[in-house]
Amino acid sequence: MAEAYDPGNIFAKILRGEIPSHRVYEDDAIVAFMDVMPQGTGHTLVVPKAPSRNMLDADPATLGPLFAVVQKIAVAVKKALDADGVTIMQFNEPASGQTVYHLHVHVVPRFEGVPLKPHSGQMEKPEVLAENAGKIRAALGG
Ligand code: 5GP
């Protein structure tokens, strides 16, 4: 049986505004913000506001709007950072590599010959996150 959703998780706190984030997008159902330990320049997380641990317990109605925004963010990060490609990842439960238990999708700009950095590796400088967020917001037209 799936474990219960914990409203004390870090993304729930970000969604409630209790912890700061570098937001690039928000609508009534979805928020996107910079990953603080990016696996590549411009690594962005797309997070539905509706609570679920991951894909396994999510309301299917959440997924259409979520992936519509994932596409929007993927196009924007590629343009904003002049990337060659975009990797999209999503993890479910610890065995898969999930570390934060609120559903989210990773959108990582990719550059020819540049490997992904480790998952949940090193913290990025806030000024770098802010600069990349600004470029992505501009590419989104906001
Ligand atoms: P998961 O392993 O659950 O798929 O991914 C969680 C992601 O959240 C990791 O890539 C990690 O770097 C990122 N992360 C962890 N804590 C924070 C935080 O406080 N703020 C932000 N913006 N990202 C975080």
PDB file of C-alpha atoms and ligand atoms in Angstrom:
ATOM      1  CA  MET A   1       0.000   0.000   0.000  1.00  0.00           C
ATOM      2  CA  ALA A   2       1.249   3.516  -0.815  1.00  0.00           C
ATOM      3  CA  GLU A   3       2.527   5.591   2.071  1.00  0.00           C
ATOM      4  CA  ALA A   4       0.520   8.630   3.159  1.00  0.00           C
ATOM      5  CA  TYR A   5       1.243  12.114   1.819  1.00  0.00           C
ATOM      6  CA  ASP A   6       3.184  14.208   4.358  1.00  0.00           C
ATOM      7  CA  PRO A   7       2.180  17.898   4.167  1.00  0.00           C
ATOM      8  CA  GLY A   8       5.454  18.771   5.927  1.00  0.00           C
ATOM      9  CA  ASN A   9       7.544  17.918   2.841  1.00  0.00           C
ATOM     10  CA  ILE A  10       9.798  20.644   1.456  1.00  0.00           C
ATOM     11  CA  PHE A  11       7.821  21.231  -1.762  1.00  0.00           C
ATOM     12  CA  ALA A  12       4.563  21.600   0.201  1.00  0.00           C
ATOM     13  CA  LYS A  13       6.367  24.284   2.235  1.00  0.00           C
ATOM     14  CA  ILE A  14       7.538  25.981  -0.976  1.00  0.00           C
ATOM     15  CA  LEU A  15       3.981  25.841  -2.387  1.00  0.00           C
ATOM     16  CA  ARG A  16       2.646  27.427   0.826  1.00  0.00           C
ATOM     17  CA  GLY A  17       5.330  30.124   0.607  1.00  0.00           C
ATOM     18  CA  GLU A  18       6.944  29.049   3.879  1.00  0.00           C
ATOM     19  CA  ILE A  19      10.301  28.477   2.138  1.00  0.00           C
ATOM     20  CA  PRO A  20      11.629  30.688  -0.682  1.00  0.00           C
ATOM     21  CA  SER A  21      12.146  29.430  -4.238  1.00  0.00           C
ATOM     22  CA  HIS A  22      13.168  30.903  -7.584  1.00  0.00           C
ATOM     23  CA  ARG A  23       9.795  30.624  -9.330  1.00  0.00           C
ATOM     24  CA  VAL A  24       9.570  30.758 -13.101  1.00  0.00           C
ATOM     25  CA  TYR A  25       5.897  29.857 -13.649  1.00  0.00           C
ATOM     26  CA  GLU A  26       2.624  29.632 -11.734  1.00  0.00           C
ATOM     27  CA  ASP A  27      -0.999  28.996 -12.667  1.00  0.00           C
ATOM     28  CA  ASP A  28      -3.972  27.818 -10.606  1.00  0.00           C
ATOM     29  CA  ALA A  29      -2.776  24.184 -10.627  1.00  0.00           C
ATOM     30  CA  ILE A  30       0.988  24.163 -11.218  1.00  0.00           C
ATOM     31  CA  VAL A  31       4.181  25.897 -10.009  1.00  0.00           C
ATOM     32  CA  ALA A  32       7.677  25.651 -11.546  1.00  0.00           C
ATOM     33  CA  PHE A  33      10.868  26.711  -9.763  1.00  0.00           C
ATOM     34  CA  MET A  34      14.613  26.165  -9.939  1.00  0.00           C
ATOM     35  CA  ASP A  35      16.122  23.017  -8.414  1.00  0.00           C
ATOM     36  CA  VAL A  36      18.608  24.131  -5.714  1.00  0.00           C
ATOM     37  CA  MET A  37      20.948  21.203  -6.483  1.00  0.00           C
ATOM     38  CA  PRO A  38      20.769  21.274 -10.287  1.00  0.00           C
ATOM     39  CA  GLN A  39      21.923  18.330 -12.366  1.00  0.00           C
ATOM     40  CA  GLY A  40      22.565  20.830 -15.151  1.00  0.00           C
ATOM     41  CA  THR A  41      22.334  24.580 -15.807  1.00  0.00           C
ATOM     42  CA  GLY A  42      18.689  25.632 -15.660  1.00  0.00           C
ATOM     43  CA  HIS A  43      17.346  22.461 -13.973  1.00  0.00           C
ATOM     44  CA  THR A  44      13.702  23.295 -13.253  1.00  0.00           C
ATOM     45  CA  LEU A  45      11.072  21.426 -11.227  1.00  0.00           C
ATOM     46  CA  VAL A  46       7.422  21.382 -12.284  1.00  0.00           C
ATOM     47  CA  VAL A  47       5.116  20.758  -9.336  1.00  0.00           C
ATOM     48  CA  PRO A  48       1.332  20.378  -9.190  1.00  0.00           C
ATOM     49  CA  LYS A  49      -0.344  22.157  -6.283  1.00  0.00           C
ATOM     50  CA  ALA A  50      -2.585  19.138  -5.625  1.00  0.00           C
ATOM     51  CA  PRO A  51      -1.015  16.920  -2.949  1.00  0.00           C
ATOM     52  CA  SER A  52       0.298  13.465  -3.857  1.00  0.00           C
ATOM     53  CA  ARG A  53       3.536  11.640  -3.007  1.00  0.00           C
ATOM     54  CA  ASN A  54       4.305  10.866  -6.647  1.00  0.00           C
ATOM     55  CA  MET A  55       2.766   9.445  -9.846  1.00  0.00           C
ATOM     56  CA  LEU A  56       1.628   6.301  -8.044  1.00  0.00           C
ATOM     57  CA  ASP A  57      -1.019   8.006  -5.911  1.00  0.00           C
ATOM     58  CA  ALA A  58      -1.734  11.106  -8.059  1.00  0.00           C
ATOM     59  CA  ASP A  59      -5.239  11.926  -9.267  1.00  0.00           C
ATOM     60  CA  PRO A  60      -5.085  11.236 -13.040  1.00  0.00           C
ATOM     61  CA  ALA A  61      -6.809  14.594 -13.554  1.00  0.00           C
ATOM     62  CA  THR A  62      -3.622  16.262 -12.284  1.00  0.00           C
ATOM     63  CA  LEU A  63      -1.400  14.723 -14.941  1.00  0.00           C
ATOM     64  CA  GLY A  64      -2.714  16.370 -18.123  1.00  0.00           C
ATOM     65  CA  PRO A  65      -2.266  19.944 -16.840  1.00  0.00           C
ATOM     66  CA  LEU A  66       1.070  18.944 -15.245  1.00  0.00           C
ATOM     67  CA  PHE A  67       2.547  17.606 -18.469  1.00  0.00           C
ATOM     68  CA  ALA A  68       1.181  20.512 -20.503  1.00  0.00           C
ATOM     69  CA  VAL A  69       3.272  22.766 -18.252  1.00  0.00           C
ATOM     70  CA  VAL A  70       6.251  20.368 -18.420  1.00  0.00           C
ATOM     71  CA  GLN A  71       6.201  20.846 -22.212  1.00  0.00           C
ATOM     72  CA  LYS A  72       5.921  24.641 -21.851  1.00  0.00           C
ATOM     73  CA  ILE A  73       8.877  24.708 -19.438  1.00  0.00           C
ATOM     74  CA  ALA A  74      10.947  22.348 -21.623  1.00  0.00           C
ATOM     75  CA  VAL A  75      10.524  24.653 -24.629  1.00  0.00           C
ATOM     76  CA  ALA A  76      11.293  27.718 -22.475  1.00  0.00           C
ATOM     77  CA  VAL A  77      14.459  26.335 -20.839  1.00  0.00           C
ATOM     78  CA  LYS A  78      15.822  25.187 -24.201  1.00  0.00           C
ATOM     79  CA  LYS A  79      15.300  28.678 -25.614  1.00  0.00           C
ATOM     80  CA  ALA A  80      16.391  30.558 -22.473  1.00  0.00           C
ATOM     81  CA  LEU A  81      19.692  28.716 -22.091  1.00  0.00           C
ATOM     82  CA  ASP A  82      20.293  27.978 -25.760  1.00  0.00           C
ATOM     83  CA  ALA A  83      20.401  24.250 -24.901  1.00  0.00           C
ATOM     84  CA  ASP A  84      20.843  21.445 -27.417  1.00  0.00           C
ATOM     85  CA  GLY A  85      18.242  19.203 -25.790  1.00  0.00           C
ATOM     86  CA  VAL A  86      16.145  18.656 -22.660  1.00  0.00           C
ATOM     87  CA  THR A  87      15.998  15.663 -20.287  1.00  0.00           C
ATOM     88  CA  ILE A  88      12.700  15.099 -18.450  1.00  0.00           C
ATOM     89  CA  MET A  89      12.767  12.838 -15.372  1.00  0.00           C
ATOM     90  CA  GLN A  90      10.342  11.770 -12.666  1.00  0.00           C
ATOM     91  CA  PHE A  91      11.026   9.436  -9.688  1.00  0.00           C
ATOM     92  CA  ASN A  92       8.640   7.352  -7.564  1.00  0.00           C
ATOM     93  CA  GLU A  93       9.587   6.116  -4.076  1.00  0.00           C
ATOM     94  CA  PRO A  94      13.104   5.758  -2.598  1.00  0.00           C
ATOM     95  CA  ALA A  95      14.143   2.770  -4.718  1.00  0.00           C
ATOM     96  CA  SER A  96      13.761   4.950  -7.814  1.00  0.00           C
ATOM     97  CA  GLY A  97      15.782   7.855  -6.414  1.00  0.00           C
ATOM     98  CA  GLN A  98      12.894  10.004  -5.134  1.00  0.00           C
ATOM     99  CA  THR A  99      13.956  12.197  -2.209  1.00  0.00           C
ATOM    100  CA  VAL A 100      11.090  14.708  -1.896  1.00  0.00           C
ATOM    101  CA  TYR A 101       7.638  13.170  -1.504  1.00  0.00           C
ATOM    102  CA  HIS A 102       5.423  15.608  -3.386  1.00  0.00           C
ATOM    103  CA  LEU A 103       4.893  14.800  -7.079  1.00  0.00           C
ATOM    104  CA  HIS A 104       7.281  16.704  -9.360  1.00  0.00           C
ATOM    105  CA  VAL A 105       8.878  16.481 -12.793  1.00  0.00           C
ATOM    106  CA  HIS A 106      12.513  17.410 -13.490  1.00  0.00           C
ATOM    107  CA  VAL A 107      13.203  19.447 -16.642  1.00  0.00           C
ATOM    108  CA  VAL A 108      16.948  19.632 -17.332  1.00  0.00           C
ATOM    109  CA  PRO A 109      18.460  21.548 -20.262  1.00  0.00           C
ATOM    110  CA  ARG A 110      21.220  19.502 -21.953  1.00  0.00           C
ATOM    111  CA  PHE A 111      24.319  20.578 -23.847  1.00  0.00           C
ATOM    112  CA  GLU A 112      26.271  18.394 -26.297  1.00  0.00           C
ATOM    113  CA  GLY A 113      29.050  16.555 -24.466  1.00  0.00           C
ATOM    114  CA  VAL A 114      28.027  17.749 -20.966  1.00  0.00           C
ATOM    115  CA  PRO A 115      26.984  14.876 -18.659  1.00  0.00           C
ATOM    116  CA  LEU A 116      24.266  15.183 -16.023  1.00  0.00           C
ATOM    117  CA  LYS A 117      25.602  16.038 -12.552  1.00  0.00           C
ATOM    118  CA  PRO A 118      24.653  13.701  -9.660  1.00  0.00           C
ATOM    119  CA  HIS A 119      21.039  13.717  -8.417  1.00  0.00           C
ATOM    120  CA  SER A 120      20.617  15.846  -5.248  1.00  0.00           C
ATOM    121  CA  GLY A 121      24.325  16.756  -5.446  1.00  0.00           C
ATOM    122  CA  GLN A 122      25.775  20.221  -4.821  1.00  0.00           C
ATOM    123  CA  MET A 123      23.866  23.378  -3.880  1.00  0.00           C
ATOM    124  CA  GLU A 124      23.957  26.086  -6.570  1.00  0.00           C
ATOM    125  CA  LYS A 125      24.671  29.739  -5.685  1.00  0.00           C
ATOM    126  CA  PRO A 126      21.423  31.718  -5.235  1.00  0.00           C
ATOM    127  CA  GLU A 127      22.617  34.377  -7.706  1.00  0.00           C
ATOM    128  CA  VAL A 128      23.097  31.720 -10.416  1.00  0.00           C
ATOM    129  CA  LEU A 129      19.616  30.287  -9.741  1.00  0.00           C
ATOM    130  CA  ALA A 130      18.163  33.810  -9.865  1.00  0.00           C
ATOM    131  CA  GLU A 131      19.897  34.588 -13.168  1.00  0.00           C
ATOM    132  CA  ASN A 132      18.712  31.352 -14.810  1.00  0.00           C
ATOM    133  CA  ALA A 133      15.188  31.861 -13.448  1.00  0.00           C
ATOM    134  CA  GLY A 134      15.158  35.339 -14.989  1.00  0.00           C
ATOM    135  CA  LYS A 135      16.154  33.969 -18.393  1.00  0.00           C
ATOM    136  CA  ILE A 136      13.482  31.250 -18.224  1.00  0.00           C
ATOM    137  CA  ARG A 137      10.790  33.734 -17.153  1.00  0.00           C
ATOM    138  CA  ALA A 138      11.790  35.938 -20.092  1.00  0.00           C
ATOM    139  CA  ALA A 139      11.553  32.978 -22.488  1.00  0.00           C
ATOM    140  CA  LEU A 140       8.087  32.260 -21.104  1.00  0.00           C
ATOM    141  CA  GLY A 141       7.181  35.834 -21.925  1.00  0.00           C
ATOM    142  CA  GLY A 142       6.672  36.893 -18.320  1.00  0.00           C
TER     143      GLY A 142
HETATM  144  P1  5GP B   1      13.548  13.750  -6.305  1.00  0.00           P
HETATM  145  O1  5GP B   1      14.774  13.031  -5.843  1.00  0.00           O
HETATM  146  O2  5GP B   1      12.515  13.683  -5.212  1.00  0.00           O
HETATM  147  O3  5GP B   1      13.031  13.343  -7.633  1.00  0.00           O
HETATM  148  O4  5GP B   1      13.980  15.252  -6.520  1.00  0.00           O
HETATM  149  C1  5GP B   1      13.981  16.202  -5.515  1.00  0.00           C
HETATM  150  C2  5GP B   1      14.741  17.397  -6.071  1.00  0.00           C
HETATM  151  O5  5GP B   1      14.499  18.475  -5.221  1.00  0.00           O
HETATM  152  C3  5GP B   1      16.259  17.193  -6.145  1.00  0.00           C
HETATM  153  O6  5GP B   1      16.684  17.396  -7.473  1.00  0.00           O
HETATM  154  C4  5GP B   1      16.804  18.255  -5.187  1.00  0.00           C
HETATM  155  O7  5GP B   1      17.972  18.859  -5.687  1.00  0.00           O
HETATM  156  C5  5GP B   1      15.660  19.245  -5.100  1.00  0.00           C
HETATM  157  N1  5GP B   1      15.524  19.931  -3.823  1.00  0.00           N
HETATM  158  C6  5GP B   1      15.715  19.416  -2.586  1.00  0.00           C
HETATM  159  N2  5GP B   1      15.453  20.348  -1.644  1.00  0.00           N
HETATM  160  C7  5GP B   1      15.086  21.470  -2.315  1.00  0.00           C
HETATM  161  C8  5GP B   1      14.688  22.787  -1.886  1.00  0.00           C
HETATM  162  O8  5GP B   1      14.631  23.111  -0.707  1.00  0.00           O
HETATM  163  N3  5GP B   1      14.370  23.678  -2.860  1.00  0.00           N
HETATM  164  C9  5GP B   1      14.440  23.351  -4.196  1.00  0.00           C
HETATM  165  N4  5GP B   1      14.108  24.325  -5.063  1.00  0.00           N
HETATM  166  N5  5GP B   1      14.818  22.145  -4.632  1.00  0.00           N
HETATM  167  C10 5GP B   1      15.130  21.214  -3.705  1.00  0.00           C
END
